Coordinates of C-alpha atoms in Angstrom, one line a residue:
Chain A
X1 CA 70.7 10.6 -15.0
X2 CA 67.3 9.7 -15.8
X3 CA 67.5 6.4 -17.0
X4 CA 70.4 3.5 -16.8
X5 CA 73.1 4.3 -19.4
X6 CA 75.1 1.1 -20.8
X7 CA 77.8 1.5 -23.1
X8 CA 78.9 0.2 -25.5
X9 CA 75.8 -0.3 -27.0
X10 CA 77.1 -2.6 -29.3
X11 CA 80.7 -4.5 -29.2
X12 CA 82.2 -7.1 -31.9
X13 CA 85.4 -8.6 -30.4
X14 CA 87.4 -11.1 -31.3
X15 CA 87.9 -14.5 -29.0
X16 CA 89.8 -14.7 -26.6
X17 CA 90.1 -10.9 -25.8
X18 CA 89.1 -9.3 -22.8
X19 CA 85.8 -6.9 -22.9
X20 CA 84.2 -3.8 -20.7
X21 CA 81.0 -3.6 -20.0
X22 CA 79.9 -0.4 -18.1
X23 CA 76.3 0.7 -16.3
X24 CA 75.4 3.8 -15.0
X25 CA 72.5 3.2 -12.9
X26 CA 70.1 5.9 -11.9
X27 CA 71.3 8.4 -9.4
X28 CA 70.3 7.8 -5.4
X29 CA 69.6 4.0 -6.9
X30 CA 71.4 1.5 -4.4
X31 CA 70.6 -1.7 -6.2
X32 CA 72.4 -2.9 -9.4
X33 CA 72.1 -5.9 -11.4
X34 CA 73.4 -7.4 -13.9
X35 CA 71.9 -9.9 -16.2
X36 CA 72.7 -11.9 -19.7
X37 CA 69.8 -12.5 -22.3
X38 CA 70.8 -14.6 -24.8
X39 CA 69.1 -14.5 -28.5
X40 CA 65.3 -15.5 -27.9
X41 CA 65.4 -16.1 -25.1
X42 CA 64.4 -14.9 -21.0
X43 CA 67.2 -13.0 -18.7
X44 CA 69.8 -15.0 -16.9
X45 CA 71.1 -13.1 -13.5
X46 CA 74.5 -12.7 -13.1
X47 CA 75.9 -10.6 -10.3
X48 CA 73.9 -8.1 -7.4
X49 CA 75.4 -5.3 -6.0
X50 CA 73.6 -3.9 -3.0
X51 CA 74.8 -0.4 -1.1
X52 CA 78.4 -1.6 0.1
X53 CA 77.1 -5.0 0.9
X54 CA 79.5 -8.1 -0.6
X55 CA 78.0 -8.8 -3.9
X56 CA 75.9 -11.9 -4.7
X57 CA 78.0 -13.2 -7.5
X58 CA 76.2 -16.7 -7.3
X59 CA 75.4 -16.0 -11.9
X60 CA 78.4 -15.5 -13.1
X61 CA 78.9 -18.9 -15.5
X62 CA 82.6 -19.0 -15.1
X63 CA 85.7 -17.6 -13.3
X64 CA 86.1 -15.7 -16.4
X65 CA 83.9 -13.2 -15.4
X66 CA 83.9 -10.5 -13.0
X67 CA 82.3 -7.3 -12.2
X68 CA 82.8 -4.2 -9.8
X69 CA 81.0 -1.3 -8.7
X70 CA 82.8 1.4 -7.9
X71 CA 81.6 4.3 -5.0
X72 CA 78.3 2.8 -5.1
X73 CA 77.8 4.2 -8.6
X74 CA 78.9 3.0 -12.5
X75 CA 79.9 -0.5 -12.5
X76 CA 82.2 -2.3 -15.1
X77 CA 81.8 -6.3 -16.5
X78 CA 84.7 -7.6 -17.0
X79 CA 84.8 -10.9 -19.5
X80 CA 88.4 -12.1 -20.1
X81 CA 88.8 -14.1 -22.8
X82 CA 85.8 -14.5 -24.4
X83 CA 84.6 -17.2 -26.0
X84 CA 82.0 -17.4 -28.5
X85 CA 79.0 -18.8 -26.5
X86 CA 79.6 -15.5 -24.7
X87 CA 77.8 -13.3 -27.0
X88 CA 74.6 -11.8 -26.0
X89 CA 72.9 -8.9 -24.4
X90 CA 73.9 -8.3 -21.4
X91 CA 71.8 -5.9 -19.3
X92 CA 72.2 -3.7 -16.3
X93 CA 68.9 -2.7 -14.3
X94 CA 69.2 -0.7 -10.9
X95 CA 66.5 -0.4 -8.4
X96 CA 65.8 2.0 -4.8
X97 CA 63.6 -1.0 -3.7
X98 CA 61.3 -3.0 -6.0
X99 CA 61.6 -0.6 -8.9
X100 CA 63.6 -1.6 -11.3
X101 CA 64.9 -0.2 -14.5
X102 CA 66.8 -1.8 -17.3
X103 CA 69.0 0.1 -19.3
X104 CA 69.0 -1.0 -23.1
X105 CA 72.3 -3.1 -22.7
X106 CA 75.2 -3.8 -24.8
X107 CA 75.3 -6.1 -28.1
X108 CA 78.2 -8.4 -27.2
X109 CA 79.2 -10.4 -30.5
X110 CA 82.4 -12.4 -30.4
X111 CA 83.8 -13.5 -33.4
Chain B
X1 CA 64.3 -26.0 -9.2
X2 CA 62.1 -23.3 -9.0
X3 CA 61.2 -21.4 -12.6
X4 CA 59.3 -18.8 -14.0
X5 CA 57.6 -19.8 -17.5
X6 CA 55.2 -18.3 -20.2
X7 CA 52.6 -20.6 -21.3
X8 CA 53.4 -20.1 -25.2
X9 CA 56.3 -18.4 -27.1
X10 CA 54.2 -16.5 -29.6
X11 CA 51.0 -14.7 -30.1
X12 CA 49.3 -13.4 -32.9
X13 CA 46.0 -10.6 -32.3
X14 CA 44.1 -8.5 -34.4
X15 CA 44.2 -4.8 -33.9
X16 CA 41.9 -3.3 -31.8
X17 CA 41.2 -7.4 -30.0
X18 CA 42.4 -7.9 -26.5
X19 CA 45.5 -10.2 -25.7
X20 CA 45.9 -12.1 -22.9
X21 CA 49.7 -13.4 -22.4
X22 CA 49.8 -16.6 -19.5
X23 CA 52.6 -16.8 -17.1
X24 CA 52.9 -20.0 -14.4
X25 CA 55.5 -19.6 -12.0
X26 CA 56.2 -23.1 -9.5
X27 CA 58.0 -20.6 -6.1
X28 CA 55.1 -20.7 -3.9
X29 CA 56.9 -18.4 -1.7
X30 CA 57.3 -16.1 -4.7
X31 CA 55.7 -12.6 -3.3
X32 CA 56.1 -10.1 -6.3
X33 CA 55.5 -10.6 -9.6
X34 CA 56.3 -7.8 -12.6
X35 CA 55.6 -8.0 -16.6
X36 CA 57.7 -6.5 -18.7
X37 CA 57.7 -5.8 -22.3
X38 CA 60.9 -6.0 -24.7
X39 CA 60.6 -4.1 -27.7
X40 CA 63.7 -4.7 -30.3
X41 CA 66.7 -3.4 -29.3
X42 CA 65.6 -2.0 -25.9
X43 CA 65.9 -3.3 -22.6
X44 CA 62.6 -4.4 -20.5
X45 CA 60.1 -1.8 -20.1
X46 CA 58.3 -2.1 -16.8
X47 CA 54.5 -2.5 -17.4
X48 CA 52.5 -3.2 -14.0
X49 CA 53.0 -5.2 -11.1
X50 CA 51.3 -7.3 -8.7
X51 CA 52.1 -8.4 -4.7
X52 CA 50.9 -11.8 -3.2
X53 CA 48.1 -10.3 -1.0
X54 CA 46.1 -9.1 -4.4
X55 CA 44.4 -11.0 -7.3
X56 CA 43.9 -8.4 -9.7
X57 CA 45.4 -5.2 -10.5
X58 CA 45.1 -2.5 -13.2
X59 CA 46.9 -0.1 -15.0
X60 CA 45.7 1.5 -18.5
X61 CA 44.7 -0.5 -21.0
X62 CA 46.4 -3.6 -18.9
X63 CA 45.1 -5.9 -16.4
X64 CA 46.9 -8.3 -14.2
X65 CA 45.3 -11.7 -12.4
X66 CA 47.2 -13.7 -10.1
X67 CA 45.9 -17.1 -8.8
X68 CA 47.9 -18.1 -6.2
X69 CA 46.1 -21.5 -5.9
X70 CA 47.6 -22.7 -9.4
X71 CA 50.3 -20.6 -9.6
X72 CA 49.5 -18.6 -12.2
X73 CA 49.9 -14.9 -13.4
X74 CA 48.1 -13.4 -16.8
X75 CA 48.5 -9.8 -18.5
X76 CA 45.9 -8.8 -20.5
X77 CA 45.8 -5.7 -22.7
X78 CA 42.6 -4.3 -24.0
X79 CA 42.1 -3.1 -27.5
X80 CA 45.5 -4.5 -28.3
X81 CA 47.5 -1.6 -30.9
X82 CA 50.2 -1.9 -33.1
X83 CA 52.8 -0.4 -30.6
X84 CA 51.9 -3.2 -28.2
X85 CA 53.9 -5.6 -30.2
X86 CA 56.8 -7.0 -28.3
X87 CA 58.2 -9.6 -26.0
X88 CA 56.5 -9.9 -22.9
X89 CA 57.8 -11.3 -20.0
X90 CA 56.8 -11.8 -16.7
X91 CA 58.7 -11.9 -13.4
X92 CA 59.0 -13.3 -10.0
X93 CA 60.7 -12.3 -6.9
X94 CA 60.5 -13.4 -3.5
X95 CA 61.3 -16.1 -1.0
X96 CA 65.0 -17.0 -1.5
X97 CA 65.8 -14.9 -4.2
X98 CA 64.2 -12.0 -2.2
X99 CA 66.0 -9.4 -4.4
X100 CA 66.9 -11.2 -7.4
X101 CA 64.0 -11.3 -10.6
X102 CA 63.4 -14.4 -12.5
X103 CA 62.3 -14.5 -15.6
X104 CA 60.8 -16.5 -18.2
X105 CA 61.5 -17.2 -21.6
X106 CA 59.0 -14.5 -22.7
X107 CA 56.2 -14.0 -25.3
X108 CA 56.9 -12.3 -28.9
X109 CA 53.5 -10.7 -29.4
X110 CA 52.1 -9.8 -33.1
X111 CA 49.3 -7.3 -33.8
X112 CA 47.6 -7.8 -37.3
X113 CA 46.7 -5.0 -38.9

């Protein structure tokens, strides 16, 4: 596509359920990231995925969350259980080398 | 540890008056630096970017300075409009997080009308 898609753009769930995150990066782009931007404040990184490299997961704040990239393409966040303090924006940006693009991210709100 | 930071969190300018938004960043190895802009609801918007080997670089209507000496990386944008009000952040990359971008805690930007 021409930009990076993230969907849902906006998800209220309640705690302790698990949530889905997806990214679609740009087409051809081999780099994805993930990050978490909580309200006012700068990006945290979570997870890297590069070509079929292992991923750095070295951000991810707890064993409660994971994340995947399937065929080098759309990846999925996975949150299991979520707890209130999760709740943020959590944004996906892909990149060929040093350009990267940030989709508009999803509203996570846990309740 | 090694941090990216925005001088101050807010800014107000007058239409039509240039803005200049401070960034310091402590990774001396730090090679790459980008500023982005965050309007409400959107993701970072790339704005311009700057390698180690340059001090100045331009764009339209944007200008970026890095001194390496004192660590320290500046956006300014001439004849500052409406529309440029956002959150600006700037961004390192570079030495051992050679692929990963760290930001700072950004600058919410005003433009009086």
């Amino acid at each position: 596509g021409a930009g990076v898609s993230q969907s849902p753009s906006n998800k209220v769930t309640e705690k302790g359920k698990d949530v889905e995150l997806r990214c679609d990066p740009i087409s051809g782009h081999t780099a994805l990231y993930w990050y978490r931007q909580s309200l006012g404040q700068g990006l945290e990184f979570l997870i890297y995925f590069q070509g079929n490299s292992a991923p750095d997961k070295s951000g991810l704040p707890s064993d409660r969350f994971s994340a995947e990239r399937t065929g080098g393409s759309v990846s999925t966040l996975t949150i299991q259980r979520t707890q209130q303090e999760d709740s943020a924006v959590y944004l996906c940006a892909s990149s060929l080398h040093y350009g990267y693009t940030f989709g508009s991210g999803t509203r996570l709100t846990v309740v | 540890g090694e941090s990216v930071g925005l001088h101050l969190p807010t800014l107000s300018v007058q239409e039509g008056d240039n803005s200049i938004i401070n960034c310091a960043y402590s990774n001396s190895a730090s090679d790459y630096f980008i500023w982005y802009k965050q309007e409400s609801g959107k993701g970072p918007q790339f704005i311009i970017d700057i390698r180690s080997n340059m001090d100045k670089r331009q764009g339209q209507r944007v200008t970026v300075l890095l001194n390496k000496t004192v660590k320290h990386l500046s956006l300014q944008i001439a004849a500052t409009q409406p529309g440029d009000s956002a959150v600006y952040f700037c961004a390192e990359i570079g030495g051992s997080n050679d692929y990963k971008l760290s930001f700072g805690a950004g600058t919410t930007v005003t433009v009086r009308a």
